[in-house]
């Protein structure tokens, strides 16, 4: 879906991005074993899951957590619980945040997924890929808009060849 021209580029809001992308949130319990979480990542084709204790966000579980905290350390994914390896430093954004603010937070905190929180509820998740896709789409929309403007502002070659 194309960003609206008033929400284009780096100034688009999280709310607008989620309306285009969708509000789906995949989550796992901190008591689940890592193998179940990895299976869910694969089944849902996502890179991270929100770790929810009832309705409360307690962390994020990502492919990176698995590779660095389970696989490389020789732990067993069928006996290790998500709570043992989740990323507990939770970096969130609000619906009013801009795409630029999201990019800055991701870079600053070295994360690839941002839970979107509204009134203490997780209402969506943004990945670095979501932000890059938004920016590319917005840039293409701007290019198209400028090309239309230029094409409409100057006489066509056929008109300029006419005899005076």
Coordinates of N, CA and C in Angstrom, one line a residue:
X1 N 0.8 -1.2 0.0 CA 0.0 0.0 0.0 C 0.9 1.2 0.0
X2 N 0.5 2.2 -0.8 CA 1.3 3.4 -0.9 C 1.1 4.4 0.2
X3 N 2.1 5.0 0.8 CA 1.9 6.0 1.8 C 1.1 7.2 1.3
X4 N 0.3 7.8 2.1 CA -0.4 9.0 1.7 C 0.6 10.1 1.5
X5 N 0.4 11.0 0.6 CA 1.4 12.1 0.4 C 1.7 12.9 1.6
X6 N 0.8 13.0 2.5 CA 1.1 13.8 3.7 C 1.8 13.0 4.8
X7 N 2.0 11.7 4.6 CA 2.7 10.9 5.6 C 3.9 10.3 4.9
X8 N 4.4 10.8 3.8 CA 5.5 10.2 3.1 C 6.9 10.3 3.8
X9 N 7.7 9.4 3.4 CA 9.1 9.5 3.8 C 9.4 9.3 5.3
X10 N 10.4 10.0 5.7 CA 10.9 9.8 7.1 C 9.9 10.4 8.1
X11 N 9.0 11.2 7.7 CA 8.0 11.9 8.6 C 6.7 11.1 8.8
X12 N 6.6 10.0 8.0 CA 5.4 9.2 8.2 C 5.3 8.7 9.6
X13 N 4.1 8.5 10.1 CA 3.9 8.1 11.5 C 3.8 6.6 11.6
X14 N 4.0 6.0 12.8 CA 3.9 4.6 13.1 C 2.4 4.2 12.8
X15 N 1.5 5.1 13.2 CA 0.1 4.8 13.0 C -0.2 4.6 11.5
X16 N 0.3 5.5 10.7 CA 0.1 5.3 9.2 C 0.7 4.0 8.7
X17 N 1.9 3.8 9.2 CA 2.7 2.6 8.7 C 1.9 1.3 9.1
X18 N 1.4 1.3 10.3 CA 0.7 0.1 10.8 C -0.6 -0.1 10.1
X19 N -1.3 1.0 9.7 CA -2.5 0.9 8.9 C -2.2 0.3 7.5
X20 N -1.0 0.6 7.0 CA -0.7 0.0 5.7 C -0.2 -1.5 5.9
X21 N 0.6 -1.7 6.9 CA 1.2 -3.0 7.1 C 0.3 -4.0 7.8
X22 N -0.5 -3.5 8.8 CA -1.3 -4.4 9.6 C -0.8 -4.4 11.0
X23 N -1.7 -4.7 12.0 CA -1.4 -4.7 13.4 C -1.1 -6.0 14.0
X24 N -0.8 -7.0 13.2 CA -0.6 -8.4 13.7 C 0.6 -8.4 14.7
X25 N 0.4 -9.1 15.8 CA 1.5 -9.2 16.8 C 1.6 -10.7 17.2
X26 N 2.7 -11.3 16.9 CA 2.9 -12.7 17.3 C 3.7 -12.7 18.6
X27 N 3.2 -13.5 19.6 CA 3.8 -13.5 20.9 C 3.9 -14.9 21.4
X28 N 4.8 -15.0 22.4 CA 5.1 -16.3 23.1 C 5.1 -16.1 24.6
X29 N 4.8 -17.1 25.3 CA 4.9 -17.0 26.8 C 6.4 -17.1 27.2
X30 N 6.8 -16.5 28.3 CA 8.1 -16.6 28.8 C 8.4 -18.1 29.3
X31 N 7.3 -18.8 29.5 CA 7.5 -20.2 30.0 C 7.6 -21.2 28.8
X32 N 7.4 -20.8 27.6 CA 7.6 -21.7 26.5 C 9.0 -22.1 26.3
X33 N 9.2 -23.2 25.7 CA 10.6 -23.6 25.5 C 11.0 -23.0 24.1
X34 N 12.3 -22.7 24.0 CA 12.9 -22.0 22.9 C 12.5 -22.7 21.6
X35 N 12.5 -24.0 21.5 CA 12.2 -24.7 20.3 C 10.8 -24.3 19.8
X36 N 9.8 -24.2 20.7 CA 8.4 -23.7 20.3 C 8.5 -22.3 19.7
X37 N 9.3 -21.5 20.3 CA 9.4 -20.1 19.8 C 10.1 -20.1 18.4
X38 N 11.1 -20.9 18.2 CA 11.8 -20.9 16.9 C 10.8 -21.5 15.9
X39 N 10.0 -22.5 16.2 CA 9.0 -23.0 15.3 C 8.0 -21.9 14.9
X40 N 7.6 -21.1 15.9 CA 6.6 -20.1 15.6 C 7.2 -19.0 14.7
X41 N 8.5 -18.7 14.9 CA 9.2 -17.7 14.1 C 9.1 -18.2 12.6
X42 N 9.4 -19.5 12.4 CA 9.4 -20.1 11.1 C 8.0 -20.1 10.5
X43 N 7.1 -20.6 11.3 CA 5.7 -20.7 10.8 C 5.1 -19.4 10.4
X44 N 5.4 -18.3 11.2 CA 4.8 -17.0 10.9 C 5.7 -16.2 10.0
X45 N 6.9 -16.7 9.7 CA 7.9 -16.0 8.8 C 8.2 -14.6 9.4
X46 N 8.5 -14.5 10.7 CA 8.9 -13.3 11.3 C 10.3 -13.5 12.0
X47 N 10.9 -12.4 12.3 CA 12.2 -12.4 13.0 C 12.2 -12.3 14.5
X48 N 11.0 -11.9 15.0 CA 11.0 -11.7 16.5 C 9.5 -12.0 17.0
X49 N 9.4 -12.4 18.2 CA 8.2 -12.5 18.9 C 8.1 -11.7 20.1
X50 N 7.0 -11.1 20.4 CA 6.8 -10.4 21.7 C 6.7 -11.4 22.8
X51 N 7.4 -11.3 23.9 CA 7.2 -12.2 25.0 C 6.2 -11.6 26.0
X52 N 5.1 -12.2 26.1 CA 4.0 -11.7 26.9 C 3.6 -12.6 28.1
X53 N 3.6 -11.9 29.2 CA 3.2 -12.6 30.5 C 1.8 -12.1 30.7
X54 N 0.8 -12.9 30.3 CA -0.6 -12.5 30.2 C -0.7 -11.3 29.2
X55 N -1.1 -10.1 29.6 CA -1.2 -9.0 28.6 C 0.1 -8.1 28.7
X56 N 1.0 -8.4 29.6 CA 2.2 -7.5 29.9 C 3.4 -8.0 29.0
X57 N 3.9 -7.0 28.3 CA 5.1 -7.2 27.5 C 6.3 -7.3 28.5
X58 N 7.0 -8.5 28.4 CA 8.2 -8.6 29.3 C 9.5 -8.7 28.6
X59 N 9.4 -8.8 27.3 CA 10.6 -8.9 26.5 C 10.4 -9.2 25.0
X60 N 11.5 -9.4 24.3 CA 11.4 -9.7 22.9 C 12.3 -11.0 22.7
X61 N 11.8 -11.9 21.9 CA 12.6 -13.1 21.5 C 12.8 -13.0 20.0
X62 N 14.1 -13.0 19.6 CA 14.5 -12.9 18.2 C 15.4 -14.1 17.8
X63 N 15.5 -14.2 16.5 CA 16.5 -15.2 15.9 C 17.8 -14.9 16.5
X64 N 18.2 -13.6 16.6 CA 19.5 -13.3 17.2 C 19.7 -13.8 18.6
X65 N 18.6 -13.8 19.4 CA 18.7 -14.3 20.8 C 19.0 -15.8 20.7
X66 N 18.3 -16.5 19.8 CA 18.5 -17.9 19.7 C 20.0 -18.2 19.3
X67 N 20.4 -17.6 18.2 CA 21.8 -17.9 17.7 C 22.9 -17.6 18.7
X68 N 22.7 -16.5 19.4 CA 23.8 -16.1 20.4 C 23.7 -16.7 21.8
X69 N 22.5 -16.9 22.2 CA 22.3 -17.4 23.6 C 21.9 -18.8 23.8
X70 N 21.6 -19.5 22.7 CA 21.3 -21.0 22.7 C 22.3 -21.7 21.9
X71 N 22.3 -21.5 20.6 CA 23.1 -22.3 19.6 C 24.6 -22.1 19.9
X72 N 25.1 -20.9 20.1 CA 26.5 -20.7 20.3 C 27.0 -21.2 21.7
X73 N 26.1 -21.2 22.6 CA 26.5 -21.6 24.0 C 26.2 -23.1 24.2
X74 N 25.7 -23.8 23.2 CA 25.5 -25.2 23.3 C 24.3 -25.6 24.2
X75 N 23.4 -24.7 24.4 CA 22.2 -25.0 25.2 C 21.2 -25.8 24.3
X76 N 20.3 -26.5 25.0 CA 19.3 -27.3 24.3 C 18.0 -26.5 24.1
X77 N 17.6 -26.3 22.8 CA 16.4 -25.5 22.6 C 15.1 -26.1 23.1
X78 N 15.1 -27.4 23.4 CA 13.9 -28.1 23.8 C 13.8 -28.1 25.4
X79 N 14.9 -27.7 26.0 CA 14.8 -27.6 27.5 C 15.0 -26.2 28.0
X80 N 15.5 -25.3 27.2 CA 15.7 -23.9 27.6 C 14.4 -23.2 27.4
X81 N 14.1 -22.4 28.4 CA 12.8 -21.6 28.4 C 13.1 -20.2 27.8
X82 N 12.1 -19.6 27.1 CA 12.3 -18.3 26.5 C 12.7 -17.3 27.6
X83 N 12.2 -17.4 28.8 CA 12.5 -16.4 29.9 C 14.0 -16.3 30.2
X84 N 14.7 -17.4 29.9 CA 16.1 -17.5 30.2 C 17.0 -16.7 29.2
X85 N 16.4 -16.5 28.0 CA 17.3 -15.9 27.0 C 16.7 -14.6 26.3
X86 N 15.5 -14.3 26.7 CA 14.8 -13.1 26.0 C 15.6 -11.8 26.2
X87 N 15.4 -10.9 25.3 CA 16.0 -9.6 25.5 C 15.0 -8.8 26.3
X88 N 15.4 -8.4 27.6 CA 14.5 -7.8 28.5 C 14.6 -6.3 28.4
X89 N 15.6 -5.7 27.7 CA 15.6 -4.3 27.5 C 14.7 -4.0 26.4
X90 N 13.5 -3.5 26.7 CA 12.4 -3.4 25.7 C 12.4 -1.9 25.2
X91 N 12.7 -1.8 23.9 CA 12.6 -0.5 23.3 C 11.3 -0.4 22.5
X92 N 10.4 0.5 22.9 CA 9.1 0.6 22.3 C 8.9 2.0 21.6
X93 N 7.9 2.1 20.8 CA 7.5 3.3 20.2 C 6.0 3.5 20.3
X94 N 5.6 4.7 20.2 CA 4.1 5.0 20.2 C 3.6 5.1 18.8
X95 N 2.3 5.2 18.7 CA 1.6 5.4 17.4 C 2.0 6.7 16.8
X96 N 2.3 7.7 17.6 CA 2.6 9.0 17.1 C 4.1 9.2 16.6
X97 N 4.9 8.2 16.9 CA 6.3 8.3 16.5 C 6.5 8.4 15.0
X98 N 7.5 9.0 14.5 CA 7.7 9.1 13.1 C 8.7 7.9 12.7
X99 N 8.7 7.7 11.4 CA 9.6 6.7 10.8 C 11.0 7.0 11.2
X100 N 11.3 8.3 11.1 CA 12.7 8.8 11.4 C 13.0 8.4 12.9
X101 N 12.1 8.7 13.8 CA 12.3 8.4 15.2 C 12.5 6.9 15.4
X102 N 11.8 6.1 14.7 CA 11.9 4.6 14.8 C 13.3 4.2 14.3
X103 N 13.7 4.7 13.2 CA 15.1 4.4 12.7 C 16.2 4.8 13.7
X104 N 16.0 6.0 14.2 CA 17.0 6.4 15.2 C 17.0 5.5 16.4
X105 N 15.9 5.1 16.9 CA 15.8 4.2 18.1 C 16.5 2.9 17.8
X106 N 16.2 2.3 16.6 CA 16.8 1.0 16.2 C 18.3 1.1 16.2
X107 N 18.8 2.2 15.6 CA 20.2 2.3 15.5 C 20.9 2.5 16.8
X108 N 20.3 3.4 17.6 CA 20.8 3.7 18.9 C 20.8 2.5 19.9
X109 N 19.8 1.7 19.8 CA 19.7 0.6 20.7 C 20.1 -0.8 20.1
X110 N 20.5 -0.7 18.8 CA 20.9 -1.9 18.1 C 19.9 -3.0 18.1
X111 N 18.6 -2.6 17.8 CA 17.5 -3.6 17.7 C 17.0 -3.6 16.3
X112 N 16.3 -4.6 15.9 CA 15.7 -4.7 14.6 C 14.2 -4.8 14.6
X113 N 13.6 -4.8 15.8 CA 12.2 -4.9 16.0 C 11.7 -3.9 17.1
X114 N 10.7 -3.2 16.8 CA 10.1 -2.3 17.8 C 8.7 -2.6 18.1
X115 N 8.4 -3.0 19.4 CA 7.0 -3.1 19.7 C 6.3 -1.7 19.7
X116 N 5.1 -1.6 19.2 CA 4.3 -0.4 19.2 C 3.3 -0.5 20.4
X117 N 3.4 0.5 21.3 CA 2.6 0.4 22.5 C 1.7 1.6 22.5
X118 N 0.4 1.4 22.8 CA -0.6 2.4 23.0 C -1.4 2.1 24.3
X119 N -1.3 3.0 25.2 CA -2.0 2.8 26.5 C -1.7 1.4 27.1
X120 N -0.4 1.2 27.2 CA 0.2 0.0 27.8 C -0.2 -1.3 27.1
X121 N -0.7 -1.3 25.9 CA -1.0 -2.5 25.1 C -0.1 -2.5 23.9
X122 N 0.4 -3.7 23.5 CA 1.1 -3.8 22.3 C 0.1 -3.9 21.2
X123 N 0.2 -2.9 20.3 CA -0.8 -2.8 19.2 C -0.1 -3.1 17.8
X124 N 1.1 -3.4 17.8 CA 1.8 -3.8 16.5 C 3.3 -3.9 16.8
X125 N 4.0 -4.4 15.7 CA 5.4 -4.5 15.8 C 6.0 -4.0 14.5
X126 N 7.1 -3.3 14.5 CA 7.7 -2.8 13.3 C 9.1 -3.4 13.2
X127 N 9.5 -3.9 12.0 CA 10.8 -4.4 11.8 C 11.6 -3.4 11.0
X128 N 12.9 -3.5 11.0 CA 13.7 -2.6 10.1 C 13.3 -2.7 8.7
X129 N 12.9 -3.9 8.2 CA 12.4 -4.1 6.9 C 11.1 -3.3 6.6
X130 N 10.2 -3.3 7.6 CA 9.0 -2.5 7.4 C 9.3 -1.0 7.2
X131 N 10.3 -0.5 8.0 CA 10.7 0.9 7.8 C 11.3 1.2 6.5
X132 N 12.2 0.3 6.1 CA 12.9 0.5 4.8 C 11.9 0.4 3.6
X133 N 11.0 -0.5 3.7 CA 9.9 -0.6 2.6 C 9.1 0.6 2.6
X134 N 8.7 1.2 3.8 CA 8.0 2.4 3.8 C 8.7 3.6 3.1
X135 N 10.0 3.7 3.5 CA 10.8 4.8 2.9 C 11.0 4.6 1.4
X136 N 11.2 3.4 0.9 CA 11.4 3.2 -0.5 C 10.1 3.5 -1.2
X137 N 9.0 3.1 -0.7 CA 7.7 3.3 -1.3 C 7.4 4.8 -1.3
X138 N 7.7 5.5 -0.2 CA 7.4 6.9 -0.1 C 8.3 7.7 -1.1
X139 N 9.6 7.3 -1.3 CA 10.5 7.9 -2.2 C 10.0 7.7 -3.7
X140 N 9.5 6.5 -4.0 CA 9.0 6.3 -5.3 C 7.8 7.1 -5.6
X141 N 6.9 7.2 -4.6 CA 5.7 8.1 -4.7 C 6.1 9.5 -5.0
X142 N 7.1 10.0 -4.3 CA 7.6 11.4 -4.5 C 8.2 11.5 -5.9
X143 N 8.9 10.6 -6.4 CA 9.5 10.6 -7.7 C 8.4 10.6 -8.7
X144 N 7.4 9.8 -8.6 CA 6.3 9.8 -9.5 C 5.5 11.1 -9.5
X145 N 5.4 11.7 -8.3 CA 4.7 13.0 -8.2 C 5.5 14.1 -8.9
X146 N 6.8 14.1 -8.7 CA 7.6 15.1 -9.4 C 7.7 14.9 -10.9
X147 N 7.7 13.6 -11.4 CA 7.7 13.3 -12.8 C 6.3 13.8 -13.4
X148 N 5.2 13.6 -12.7 CA 3.9 14.1 -13.2 C 3.9 15.6 -13.3
X149 N 4.5 16.2 -12.3 CA 4.5 17.7 -12.2 C 5.3 18.2 -13.4
X150 N 6.5 17.6 -13.6 CA 7.4 18.1 -14.7 C 6.7 17.8 -16.0
X151 N 6.1 16.7 -16.2 CA 5.5 16.3 -17.5 C 4.3 17.2 -17.8
X152 N 3.6 17.7 -16.7 CA 2.5 18.6 -16.9 C 2.8 20.0 -17.0
X153 N 4.1 20.4 -16.7 CA 4.5 21.8 -16.6 C 5.2 22.2 -17.9
X154 N 5.7 21.3 -18.7 CA 6.4 21.7 -19.9 C 5.7 21.2 -21.1
X155 N 5.8 21.9 -22.2 CA 5.2 21.5 -23.5 C 5.8 20.2 -23.9
X156 N 5.0 19.3 -24.5 CA 5.5 18.0 -25.0 C 6.4 18.3 -26.2
X157 N 7.3 17.5 -26.7 CA 8.1 17.7 -27.8 C 7.3 18.0 -29.1
X158 N 6.1 17.3 -29.2 CA 5.3 17.5 -30.4 C 4.8 19.0 -30.4
X159 N 4.4 19.5 -29.3 CA 3.9 20.9 -29.2 C 5.0 21.9 -29.5
X160 N 6.2 21.7 -29.1 CA 7.3 22.6 -29.3 C 7.8 22.6 -30.7
X161 N 7.5 21.5 -31.5 CA 8.0 21.4 -32.9 C 7.0 22.1 -33.8
X162 N 5.9 22.6 -33.3 CA 4.9 23.2 -34.2 C 5.4 24.5 -34.9
X163 N 4.9 24.8 -36.1 CA 5.4 26.0 -36.8 C 4.8 27.2 -36.2
X164 N 5.6 28.3 -36.2 CA 5.1 29.5 -35.6 C 4.7 30.5 -36.7

